[in-house]
Coordinates of C-alpha atoms in Angstrom, one line a residue:
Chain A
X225 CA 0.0 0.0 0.0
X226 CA 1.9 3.4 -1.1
X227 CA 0.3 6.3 0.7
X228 CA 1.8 9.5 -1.7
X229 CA 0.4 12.2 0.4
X230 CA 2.9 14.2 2.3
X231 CA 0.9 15.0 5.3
X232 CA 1.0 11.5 6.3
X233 CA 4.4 12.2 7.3
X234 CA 3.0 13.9 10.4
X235 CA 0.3 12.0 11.3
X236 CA -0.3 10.7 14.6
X237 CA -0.2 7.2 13.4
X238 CA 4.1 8.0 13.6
X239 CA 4.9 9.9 16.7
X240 CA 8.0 12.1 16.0
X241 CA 10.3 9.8 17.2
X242 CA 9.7 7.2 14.8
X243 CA 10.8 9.3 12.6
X244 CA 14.6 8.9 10.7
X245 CA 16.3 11.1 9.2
X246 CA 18.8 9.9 6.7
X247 CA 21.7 11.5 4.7
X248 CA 22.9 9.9 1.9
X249 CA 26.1 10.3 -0.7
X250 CA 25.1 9.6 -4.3
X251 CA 26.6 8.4 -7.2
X252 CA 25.3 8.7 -10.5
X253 CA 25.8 9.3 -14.4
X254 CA 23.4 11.8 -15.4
X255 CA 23.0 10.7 -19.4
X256 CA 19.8 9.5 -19.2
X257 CA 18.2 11.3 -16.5
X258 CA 16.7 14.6 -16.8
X259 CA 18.4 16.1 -13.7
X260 CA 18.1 16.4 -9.7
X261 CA 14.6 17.5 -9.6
X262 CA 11.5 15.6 -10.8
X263 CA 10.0 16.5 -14.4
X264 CA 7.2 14.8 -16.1
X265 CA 9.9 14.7 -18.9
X266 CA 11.9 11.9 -17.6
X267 CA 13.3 10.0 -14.9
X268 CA 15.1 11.9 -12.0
X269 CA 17.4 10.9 -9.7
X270 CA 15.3 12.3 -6.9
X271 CA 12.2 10.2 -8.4
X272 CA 14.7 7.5 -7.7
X273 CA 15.7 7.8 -4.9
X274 CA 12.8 8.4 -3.4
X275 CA 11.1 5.7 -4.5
X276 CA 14.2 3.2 -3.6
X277 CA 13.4 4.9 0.0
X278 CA 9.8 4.3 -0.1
X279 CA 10.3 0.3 -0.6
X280 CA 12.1 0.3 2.4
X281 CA 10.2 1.8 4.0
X282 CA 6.8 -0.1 3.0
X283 CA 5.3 1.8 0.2
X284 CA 5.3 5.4 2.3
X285 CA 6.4 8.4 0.8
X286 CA 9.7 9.5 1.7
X287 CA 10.6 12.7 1.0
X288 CA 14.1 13.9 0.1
X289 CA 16.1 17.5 0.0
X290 CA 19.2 17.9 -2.1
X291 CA 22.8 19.4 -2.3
X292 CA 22.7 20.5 -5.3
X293 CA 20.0 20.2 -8.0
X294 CA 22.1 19.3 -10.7
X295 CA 20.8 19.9 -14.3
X296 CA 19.8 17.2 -16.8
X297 CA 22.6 15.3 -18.2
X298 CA 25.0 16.3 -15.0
X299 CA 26.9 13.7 -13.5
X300 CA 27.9 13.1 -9.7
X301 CA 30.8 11.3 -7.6
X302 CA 29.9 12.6 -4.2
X303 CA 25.9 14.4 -4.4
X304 CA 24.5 14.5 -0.8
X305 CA 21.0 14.2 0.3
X306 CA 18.9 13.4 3.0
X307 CA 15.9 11.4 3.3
X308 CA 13.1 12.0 5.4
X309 CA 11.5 8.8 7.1
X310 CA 8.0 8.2 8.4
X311 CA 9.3 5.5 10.6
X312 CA 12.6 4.5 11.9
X313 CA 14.8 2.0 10.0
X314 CA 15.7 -1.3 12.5
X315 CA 19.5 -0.8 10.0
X316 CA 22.5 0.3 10.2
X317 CA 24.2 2.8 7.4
X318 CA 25.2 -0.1 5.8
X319 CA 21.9 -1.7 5.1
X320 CA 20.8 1.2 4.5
X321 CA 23.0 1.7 1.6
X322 CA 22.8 -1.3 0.2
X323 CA 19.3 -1.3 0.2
X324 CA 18.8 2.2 -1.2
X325 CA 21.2 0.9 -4.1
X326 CA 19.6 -2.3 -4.8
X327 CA 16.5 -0.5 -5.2
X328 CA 17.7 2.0 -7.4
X329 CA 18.7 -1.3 -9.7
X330 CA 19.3 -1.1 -12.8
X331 CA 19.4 2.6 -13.1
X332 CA 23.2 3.9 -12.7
X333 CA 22.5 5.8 -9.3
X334 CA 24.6 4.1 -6.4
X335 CA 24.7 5.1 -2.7
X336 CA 27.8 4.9 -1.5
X337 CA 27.1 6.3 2.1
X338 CA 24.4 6.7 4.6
X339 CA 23.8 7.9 8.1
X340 CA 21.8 8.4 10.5
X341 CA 21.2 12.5 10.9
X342 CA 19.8 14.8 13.1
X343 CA 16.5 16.4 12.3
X344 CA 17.8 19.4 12.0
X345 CA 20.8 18.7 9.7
X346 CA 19.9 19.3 6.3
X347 CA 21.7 18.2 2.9
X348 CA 21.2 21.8 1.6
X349 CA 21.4 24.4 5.0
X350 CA 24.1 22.6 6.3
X351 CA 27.0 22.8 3.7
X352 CA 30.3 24.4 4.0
X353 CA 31.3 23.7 0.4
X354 CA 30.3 22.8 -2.7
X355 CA 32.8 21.2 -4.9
X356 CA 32.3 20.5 -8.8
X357 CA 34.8 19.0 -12.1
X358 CA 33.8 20.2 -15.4
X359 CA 35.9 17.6 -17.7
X360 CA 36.9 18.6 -21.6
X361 CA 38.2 16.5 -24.1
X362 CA 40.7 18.7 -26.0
X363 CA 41.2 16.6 -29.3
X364 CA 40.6 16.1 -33.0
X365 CA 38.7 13.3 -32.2
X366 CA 35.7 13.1 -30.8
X367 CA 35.1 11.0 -27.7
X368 CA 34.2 7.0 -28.1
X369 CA 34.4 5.5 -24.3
X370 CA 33.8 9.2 -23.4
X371 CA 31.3 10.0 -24.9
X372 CA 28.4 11.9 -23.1
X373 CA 31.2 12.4 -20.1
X374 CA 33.0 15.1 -21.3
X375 CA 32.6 18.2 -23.7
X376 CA 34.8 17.8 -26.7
X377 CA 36.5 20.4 -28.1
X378 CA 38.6 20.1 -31.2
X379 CA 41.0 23.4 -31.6
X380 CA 43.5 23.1 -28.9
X381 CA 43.4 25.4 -25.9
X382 CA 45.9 27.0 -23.7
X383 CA 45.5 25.7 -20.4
X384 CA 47.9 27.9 -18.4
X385 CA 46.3 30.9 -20.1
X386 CA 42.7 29.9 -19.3
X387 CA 44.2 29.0 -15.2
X388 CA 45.8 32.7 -14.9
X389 CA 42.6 34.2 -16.0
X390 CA 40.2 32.0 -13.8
X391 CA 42.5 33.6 -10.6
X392 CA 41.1 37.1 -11.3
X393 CA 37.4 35.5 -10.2
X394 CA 38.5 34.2 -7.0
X395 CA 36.7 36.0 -4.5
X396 CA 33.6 37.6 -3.3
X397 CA 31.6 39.4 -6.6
X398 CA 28.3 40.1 -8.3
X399 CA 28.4 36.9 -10.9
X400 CA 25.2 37.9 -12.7
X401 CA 27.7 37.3 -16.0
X402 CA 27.9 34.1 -14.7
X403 CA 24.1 33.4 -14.0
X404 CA 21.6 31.7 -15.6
X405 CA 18.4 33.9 -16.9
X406 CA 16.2 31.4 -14.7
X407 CA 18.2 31.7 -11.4
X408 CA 16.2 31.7 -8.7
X409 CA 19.1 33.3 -6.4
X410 CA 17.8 36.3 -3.9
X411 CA 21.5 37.7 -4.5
X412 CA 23.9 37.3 -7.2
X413 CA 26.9 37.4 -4.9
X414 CA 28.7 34.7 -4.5
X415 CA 32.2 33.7 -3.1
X416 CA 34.3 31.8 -5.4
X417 CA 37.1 29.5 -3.5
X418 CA 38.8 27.6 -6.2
X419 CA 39.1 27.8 -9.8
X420 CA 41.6 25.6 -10.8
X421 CA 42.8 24.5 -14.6
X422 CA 45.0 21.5 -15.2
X423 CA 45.8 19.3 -18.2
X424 CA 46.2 15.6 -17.9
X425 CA 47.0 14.6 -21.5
X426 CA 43.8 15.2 -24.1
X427 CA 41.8 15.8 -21.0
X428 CA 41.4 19.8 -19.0
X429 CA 40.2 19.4 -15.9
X430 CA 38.1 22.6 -14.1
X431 CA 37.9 22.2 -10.1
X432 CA 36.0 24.4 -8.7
X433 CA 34.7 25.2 -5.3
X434 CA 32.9 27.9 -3.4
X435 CA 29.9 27.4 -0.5
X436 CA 27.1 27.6 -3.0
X437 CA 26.7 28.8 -6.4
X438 CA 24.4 30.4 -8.5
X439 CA 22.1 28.4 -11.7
X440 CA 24.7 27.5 -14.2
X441 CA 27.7 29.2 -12.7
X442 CA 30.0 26.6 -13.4
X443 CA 29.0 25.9 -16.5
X444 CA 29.4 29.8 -17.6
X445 CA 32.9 30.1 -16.3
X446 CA 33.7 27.1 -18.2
X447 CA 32.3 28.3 -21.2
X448 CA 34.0 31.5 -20.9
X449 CA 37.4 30.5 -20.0
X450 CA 37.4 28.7 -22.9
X451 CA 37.2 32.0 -25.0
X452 CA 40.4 32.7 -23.2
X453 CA 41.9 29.1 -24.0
X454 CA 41.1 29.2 -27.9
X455 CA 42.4 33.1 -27.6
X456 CA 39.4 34.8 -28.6
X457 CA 39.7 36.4 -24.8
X458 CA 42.0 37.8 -23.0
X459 CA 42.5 37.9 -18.8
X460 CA 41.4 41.6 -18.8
X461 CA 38.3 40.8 -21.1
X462 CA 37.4 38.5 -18.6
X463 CA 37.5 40.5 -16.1
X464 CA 35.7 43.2 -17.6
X465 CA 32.7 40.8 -18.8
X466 CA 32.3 40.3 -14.2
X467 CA 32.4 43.6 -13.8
X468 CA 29.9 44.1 -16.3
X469 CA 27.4 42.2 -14.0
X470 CA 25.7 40.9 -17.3
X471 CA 24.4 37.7 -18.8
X472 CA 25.0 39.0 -21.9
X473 CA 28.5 39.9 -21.3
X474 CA 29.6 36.5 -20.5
X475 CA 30.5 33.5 -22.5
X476 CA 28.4 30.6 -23.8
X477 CA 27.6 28.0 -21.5
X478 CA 29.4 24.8 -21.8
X479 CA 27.5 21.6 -22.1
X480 CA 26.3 20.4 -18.8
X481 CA 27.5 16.7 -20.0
X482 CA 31.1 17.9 -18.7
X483 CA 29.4 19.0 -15.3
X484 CA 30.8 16.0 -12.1
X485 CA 29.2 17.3 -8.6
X486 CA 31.9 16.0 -7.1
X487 CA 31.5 16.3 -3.3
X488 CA 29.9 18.2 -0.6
X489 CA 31.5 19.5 3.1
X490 CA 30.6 19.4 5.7
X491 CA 31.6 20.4 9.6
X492 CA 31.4 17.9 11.1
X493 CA 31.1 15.7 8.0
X494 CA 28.1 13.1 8.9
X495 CA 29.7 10.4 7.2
X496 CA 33.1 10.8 9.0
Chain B
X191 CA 27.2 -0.2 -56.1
X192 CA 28.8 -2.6 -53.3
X193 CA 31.3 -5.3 -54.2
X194 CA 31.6 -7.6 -51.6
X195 CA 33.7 -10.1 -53.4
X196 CA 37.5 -10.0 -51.8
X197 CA 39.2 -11.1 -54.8
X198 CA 38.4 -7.6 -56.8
X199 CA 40.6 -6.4 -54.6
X200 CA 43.1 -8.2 -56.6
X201 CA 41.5 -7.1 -59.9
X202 CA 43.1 -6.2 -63.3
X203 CA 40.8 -3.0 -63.0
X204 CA 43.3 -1.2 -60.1
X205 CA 46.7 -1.5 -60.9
X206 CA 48.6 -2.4 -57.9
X207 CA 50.2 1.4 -57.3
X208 CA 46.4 2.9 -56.7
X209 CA 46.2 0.4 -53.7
X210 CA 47.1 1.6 -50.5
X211 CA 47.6 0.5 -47.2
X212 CA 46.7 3.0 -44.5
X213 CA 47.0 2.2 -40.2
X214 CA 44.7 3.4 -37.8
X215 CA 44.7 4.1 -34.4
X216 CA 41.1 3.3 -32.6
X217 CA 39.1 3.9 -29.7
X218 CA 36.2 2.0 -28.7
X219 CA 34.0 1.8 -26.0
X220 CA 32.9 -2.1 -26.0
X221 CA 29.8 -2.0 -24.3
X222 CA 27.4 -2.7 -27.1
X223 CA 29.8 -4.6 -29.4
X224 CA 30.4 -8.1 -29.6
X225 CA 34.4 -7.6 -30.2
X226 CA 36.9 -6.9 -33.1
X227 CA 35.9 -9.8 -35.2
X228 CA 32.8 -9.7 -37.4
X229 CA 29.8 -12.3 -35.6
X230 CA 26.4 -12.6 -36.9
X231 CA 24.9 -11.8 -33.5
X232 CA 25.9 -8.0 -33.6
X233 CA 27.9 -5.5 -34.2
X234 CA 32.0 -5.9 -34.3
X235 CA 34.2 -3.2 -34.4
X236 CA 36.0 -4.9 -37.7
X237 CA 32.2 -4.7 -39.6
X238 CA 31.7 -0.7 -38.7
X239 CA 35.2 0.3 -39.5
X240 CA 35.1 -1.6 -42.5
X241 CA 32.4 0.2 -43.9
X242 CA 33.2 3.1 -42.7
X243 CA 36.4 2.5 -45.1
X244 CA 34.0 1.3 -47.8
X245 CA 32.5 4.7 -47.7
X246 CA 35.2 6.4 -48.4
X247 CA 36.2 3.8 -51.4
X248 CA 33.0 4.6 -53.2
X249 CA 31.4 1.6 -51.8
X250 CA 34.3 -1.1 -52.6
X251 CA 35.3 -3.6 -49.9
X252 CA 38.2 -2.6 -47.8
X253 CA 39.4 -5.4 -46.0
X254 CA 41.1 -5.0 -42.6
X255 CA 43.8 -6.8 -40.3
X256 CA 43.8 -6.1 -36.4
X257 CA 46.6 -5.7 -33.9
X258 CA 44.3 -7.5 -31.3
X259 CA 41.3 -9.6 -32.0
X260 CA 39.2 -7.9 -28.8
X261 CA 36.5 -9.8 -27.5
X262 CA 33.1 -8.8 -26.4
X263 CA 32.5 -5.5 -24.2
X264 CA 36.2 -4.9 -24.2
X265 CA 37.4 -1.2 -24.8
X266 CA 40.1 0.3 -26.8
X267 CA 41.7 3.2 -26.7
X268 CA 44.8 2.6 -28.6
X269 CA 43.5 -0.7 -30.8
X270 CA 45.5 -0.6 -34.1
X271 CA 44.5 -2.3 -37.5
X272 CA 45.8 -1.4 -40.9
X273 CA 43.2 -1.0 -44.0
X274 CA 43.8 -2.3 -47.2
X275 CA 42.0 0.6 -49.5
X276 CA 41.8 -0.9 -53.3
X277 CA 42.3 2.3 -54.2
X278 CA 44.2 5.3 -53.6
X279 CA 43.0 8.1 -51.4
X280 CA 43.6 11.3 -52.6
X281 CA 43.5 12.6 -48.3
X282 CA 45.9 13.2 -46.0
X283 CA 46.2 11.7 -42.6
X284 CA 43.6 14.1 -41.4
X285 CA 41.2 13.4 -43.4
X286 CA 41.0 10.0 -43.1
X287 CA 40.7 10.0 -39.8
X288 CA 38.1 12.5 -39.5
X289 CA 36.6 10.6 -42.3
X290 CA 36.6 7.4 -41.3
X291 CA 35.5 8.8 -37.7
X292 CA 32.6 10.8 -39.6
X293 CA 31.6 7.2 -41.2
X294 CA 31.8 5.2 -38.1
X295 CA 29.0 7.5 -36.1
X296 CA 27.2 7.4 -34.0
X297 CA 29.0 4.1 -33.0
X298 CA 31.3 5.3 -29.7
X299 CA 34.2 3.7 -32.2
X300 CA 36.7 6.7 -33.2
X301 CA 39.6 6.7 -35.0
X302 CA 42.4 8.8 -33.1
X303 CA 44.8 8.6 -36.2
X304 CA 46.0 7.6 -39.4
X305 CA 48.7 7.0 -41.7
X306 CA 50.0 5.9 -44.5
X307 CA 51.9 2.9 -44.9
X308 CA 54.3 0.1 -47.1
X309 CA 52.1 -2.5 -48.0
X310 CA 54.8 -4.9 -46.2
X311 CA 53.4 -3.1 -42.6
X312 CA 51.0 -5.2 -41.3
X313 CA 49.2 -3.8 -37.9
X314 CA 49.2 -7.5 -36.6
X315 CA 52.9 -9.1 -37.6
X316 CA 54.7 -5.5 -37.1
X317 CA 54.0 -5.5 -33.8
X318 CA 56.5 -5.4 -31.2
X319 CA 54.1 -5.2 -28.0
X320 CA 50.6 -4.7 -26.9
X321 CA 49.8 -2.9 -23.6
X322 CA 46.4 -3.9 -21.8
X323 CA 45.2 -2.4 -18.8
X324 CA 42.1 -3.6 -16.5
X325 CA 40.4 -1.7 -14.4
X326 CA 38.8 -3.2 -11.2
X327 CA 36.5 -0.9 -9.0
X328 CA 37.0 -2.1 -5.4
X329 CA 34.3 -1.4 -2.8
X330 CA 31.2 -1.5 -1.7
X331 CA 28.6 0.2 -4.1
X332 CA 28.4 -0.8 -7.3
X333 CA 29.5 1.3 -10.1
X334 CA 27.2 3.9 -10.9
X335 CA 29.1 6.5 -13.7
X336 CA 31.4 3.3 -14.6
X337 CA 29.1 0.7 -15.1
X338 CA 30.3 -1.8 -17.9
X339 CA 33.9 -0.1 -17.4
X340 CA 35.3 -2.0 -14.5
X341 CA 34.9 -5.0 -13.2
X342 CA 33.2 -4.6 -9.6
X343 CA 34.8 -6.2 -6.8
X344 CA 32.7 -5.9 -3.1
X345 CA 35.8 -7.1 -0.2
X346 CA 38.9 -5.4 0.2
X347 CA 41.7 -6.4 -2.1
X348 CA 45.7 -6.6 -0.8
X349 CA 47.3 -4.7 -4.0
X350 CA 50.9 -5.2 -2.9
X351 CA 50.2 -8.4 -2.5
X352 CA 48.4 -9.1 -6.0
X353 CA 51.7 -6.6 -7.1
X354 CA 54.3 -8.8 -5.6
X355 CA 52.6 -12.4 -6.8
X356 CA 52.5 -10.7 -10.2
X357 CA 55.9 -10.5 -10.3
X358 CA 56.7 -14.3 -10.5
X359 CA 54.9 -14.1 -13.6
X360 CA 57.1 -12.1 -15.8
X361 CA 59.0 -13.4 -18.4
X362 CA 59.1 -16.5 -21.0
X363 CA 57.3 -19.3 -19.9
X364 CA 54.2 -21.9 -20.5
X365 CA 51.2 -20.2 -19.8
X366 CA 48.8 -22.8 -20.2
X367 CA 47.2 -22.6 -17.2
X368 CA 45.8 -18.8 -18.3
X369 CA 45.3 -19.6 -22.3
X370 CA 41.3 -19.9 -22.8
X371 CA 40.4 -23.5 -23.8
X372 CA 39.5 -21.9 -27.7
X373 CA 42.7 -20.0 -27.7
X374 CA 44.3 -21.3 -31.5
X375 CA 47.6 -20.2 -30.9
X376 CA 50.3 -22.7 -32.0
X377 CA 52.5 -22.1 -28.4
X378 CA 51.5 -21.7 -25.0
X379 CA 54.8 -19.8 -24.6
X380 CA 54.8 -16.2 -24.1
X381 CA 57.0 -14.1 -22.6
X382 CA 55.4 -11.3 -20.0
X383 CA 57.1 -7.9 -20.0
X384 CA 55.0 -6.3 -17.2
X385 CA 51.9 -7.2 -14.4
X386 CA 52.6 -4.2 -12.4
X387 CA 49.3 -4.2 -9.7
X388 CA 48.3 -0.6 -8.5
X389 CA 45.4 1.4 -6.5
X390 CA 44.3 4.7 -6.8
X391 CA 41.5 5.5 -4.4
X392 CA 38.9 2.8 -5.2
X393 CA 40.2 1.6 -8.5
X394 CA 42.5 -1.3 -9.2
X395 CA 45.0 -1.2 -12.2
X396 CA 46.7 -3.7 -14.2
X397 CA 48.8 -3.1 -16.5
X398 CA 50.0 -5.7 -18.6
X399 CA 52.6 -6.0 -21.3
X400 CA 53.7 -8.2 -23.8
X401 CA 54.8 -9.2 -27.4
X402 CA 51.4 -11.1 -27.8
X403 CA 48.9 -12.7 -25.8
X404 CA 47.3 -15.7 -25.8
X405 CA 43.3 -16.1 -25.8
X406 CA 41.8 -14.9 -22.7
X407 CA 45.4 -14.4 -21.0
X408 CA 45.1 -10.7 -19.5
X409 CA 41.3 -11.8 -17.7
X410 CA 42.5 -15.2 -16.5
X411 CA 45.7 -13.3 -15.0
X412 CA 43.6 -10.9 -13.2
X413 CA 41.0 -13.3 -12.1
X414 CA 43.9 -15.7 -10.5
X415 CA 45.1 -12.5 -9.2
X416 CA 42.0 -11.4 -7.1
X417 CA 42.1 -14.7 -5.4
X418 CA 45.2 -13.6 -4.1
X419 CA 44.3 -9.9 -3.3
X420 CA 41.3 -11.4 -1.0
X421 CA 43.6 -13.9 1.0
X422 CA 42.8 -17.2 -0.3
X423 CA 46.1 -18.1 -2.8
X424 CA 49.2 -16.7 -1.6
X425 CA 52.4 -16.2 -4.1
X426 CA 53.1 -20.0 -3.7
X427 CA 50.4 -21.1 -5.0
X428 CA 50.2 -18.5 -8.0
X429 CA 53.4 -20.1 -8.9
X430 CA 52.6 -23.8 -8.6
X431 CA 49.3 -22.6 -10.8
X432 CA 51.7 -21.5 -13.3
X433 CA 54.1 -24.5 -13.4
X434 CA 50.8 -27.1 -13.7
X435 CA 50.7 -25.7 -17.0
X436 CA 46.6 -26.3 -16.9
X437 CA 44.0 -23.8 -17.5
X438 CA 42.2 -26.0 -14.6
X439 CA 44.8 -25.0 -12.4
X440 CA 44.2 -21.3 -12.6
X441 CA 41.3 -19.0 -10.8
X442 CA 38.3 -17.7 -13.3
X443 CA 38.2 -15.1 -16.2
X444 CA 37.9 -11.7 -14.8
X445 CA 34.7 -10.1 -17.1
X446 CA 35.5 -8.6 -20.1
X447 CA 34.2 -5.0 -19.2
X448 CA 37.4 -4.5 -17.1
X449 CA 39.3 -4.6 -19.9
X450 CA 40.8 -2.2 -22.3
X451 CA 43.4 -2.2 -25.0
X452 CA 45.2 0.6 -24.6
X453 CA 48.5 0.5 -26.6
X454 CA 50.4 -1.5 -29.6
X455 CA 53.8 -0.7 -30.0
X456 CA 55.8 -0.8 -33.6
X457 CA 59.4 0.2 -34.6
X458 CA 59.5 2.2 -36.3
X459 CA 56.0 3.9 -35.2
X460 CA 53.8 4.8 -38.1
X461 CA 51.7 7.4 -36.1
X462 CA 55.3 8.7 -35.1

């Protein structure tokens, strides 16, 4: 018996101390998933998660908060969430994951962590740090095992260029060059930690860190920089375009199949 | 119009100057292939490349000779063959790569580079070594981003010990006890250049060198190898498995998703 309405969760059937709340780190490839959140378009990894929950929890809903609301096509190594339970699981984090993961079977979400949280810890409120890799194929060639992973580009790019540039948005600024047209953000401030550019043979790596960010931040640097890689750019162009706190000054957005949420912080981390 | 016939090939109608011999470089992601060699059960990387070729002959066979005869859901990223075009191709290396790539899509099969070469050269005969490397993904979860990458191992597996048992297995002798029972090699011999066993976070590597290989070889060494990475052969017995000369002797076939072909070595190099 599945019981889908939410207020259930707080009827007196469960008294408050049945209740569980779980957090969870998730692994997933994005490619056929249209994102974090549900859509009627497509299968989400929160549809999927929370419905893994709900059979463990016999058929009740089990509502669940995110990290980071990752686009469609995003990937993730280390996504956090938490799961709200209408009764208290008789398991310990490692059941728990298991059992999340062999309900999410066959779809390629895995839970590689659970534990038991506080009610008032949250996934979202209570991170220190957000921490995402944009990966790019720099190559003739387009990508075979890669493919869908990584956003090819073909003319070659200067890496150390694109790194000395990305320094210059380190910082505390107004990113609205850097924000999506549908951001829901009160404030287009944000405080950017790390912004780093490597090259490991064919393949430029982007870490990049900062508490929160704003709808397709990442995903705008990245396309930007890249002006600066192929030389269309300059640092000081760059620099201008944030200053100019303006979509439209700012460079395309790369494809979010690059986009790896890679991990979330915590203090103190719940799954230390 | 298709001729499908190999002896035109040989045909008074292309004098045997128009004919040309080019070598390719290849990357492939296995998942959805049944191997190198053509199979009337599905799609082989030999069949797509081929007529990728054919395409670019005007729709004459071009017939093709591997480095390594990969089987099912193994992965490539440095597979070489050499083409056998019955005519000449009025291209440069460029363009028959991004030719041939342009033919072979939306297969994740890519060629990464091409070149010209003496009809003499043959991508299988010329070649002084082939490099494999298998990927093992040890812990817990199941793969979620690298499902059908890596093989999936659950318990904790001792890599300087698989490392250090490896060793005993390096140069010439009778490996008949990891040759697959359908291997059609004239000699067990072979002579093993390098096992070396290493671990970077939650992934295993292998990396495996030789001359040539016999049938199965690189999966039957790893599976023997995980038997000793989880305790229950030590060195010893890896040894003794080796000297019984009997495939019966050795541990099973690690899957075939682990593994990936990731160099061929020739003096000189074509692609040089």
């Amino acid at each position: 018996m599945t019981d889908d309405s939410t207020p259930a969760f707080f009827s007196q059937s469960h008294a408050p101390e049945d209740r569980q709340r779980w957090a969870v780190k998730i692994e997933y490839d994005g490619t056929g998933l249209v994102g974090w959140q549900r859509q009627k378009t497509g299968l989400s990894v929160q549809q999927l998660l929370e419905e893994a929950a709900s059979r463990m929890a016999g058929g009740r809903t089990v509502p669940s908060i995110t990290a980071g609301r990752t686009d469609a096509r995003v990937h993730a190594t280390g996504q956090v969430a938490h799961l709200d339970f209408p009764i208290s699981l008789p398991l310990n984090p490692r059941a728990v994951r298991d059992g999340l993961s062999y309900h999410l079977k066959p779809h390629p979400v895995v839970v590689l962590q659970a534990a038991s949280v506080d009610p008032t810890w949250s996934a979202r409120f209570s991170a220190t740090r957000r921490r995402y890799r944009y990966r790019l194929l720099n190559r003739p060639s387009r990508p075979g095992i890669e493919a869908g992973r990584v956003w090819h580009v073909r003319h070659p790019l200067d890496v150390p260029a694109m790194h000395a540039a990305a320094q210059s948005l380190l910082g505390t600024h107004d990113f609205s060059t850097f924000r999506a047209v549908a951001c829901q953000a009160r404030s287009p401030v944000r405080t950017l930690d790390r912004l780093d550019v490597t090259r490991g043979g064919e393949m430029i790596l982007f870490d990049v860190e900062a508490r929160s960010f704003l709808h397709h931040q990442v995903r705008n640097l990245v396309g930007t920089l890249q002006l600066v890689g192929c030389g269309r750019w300059d640092a000081e162009r760059l620099r201008t375009a944030l200053e100019a706190r303006d979509r439209c000054a700012g460079g395309p957005t790369a494809p979010s199949e690059g986009l790896y949420l890679v991990g979330v912080d915590y203090d103190p981390d719940p799954f230390g």
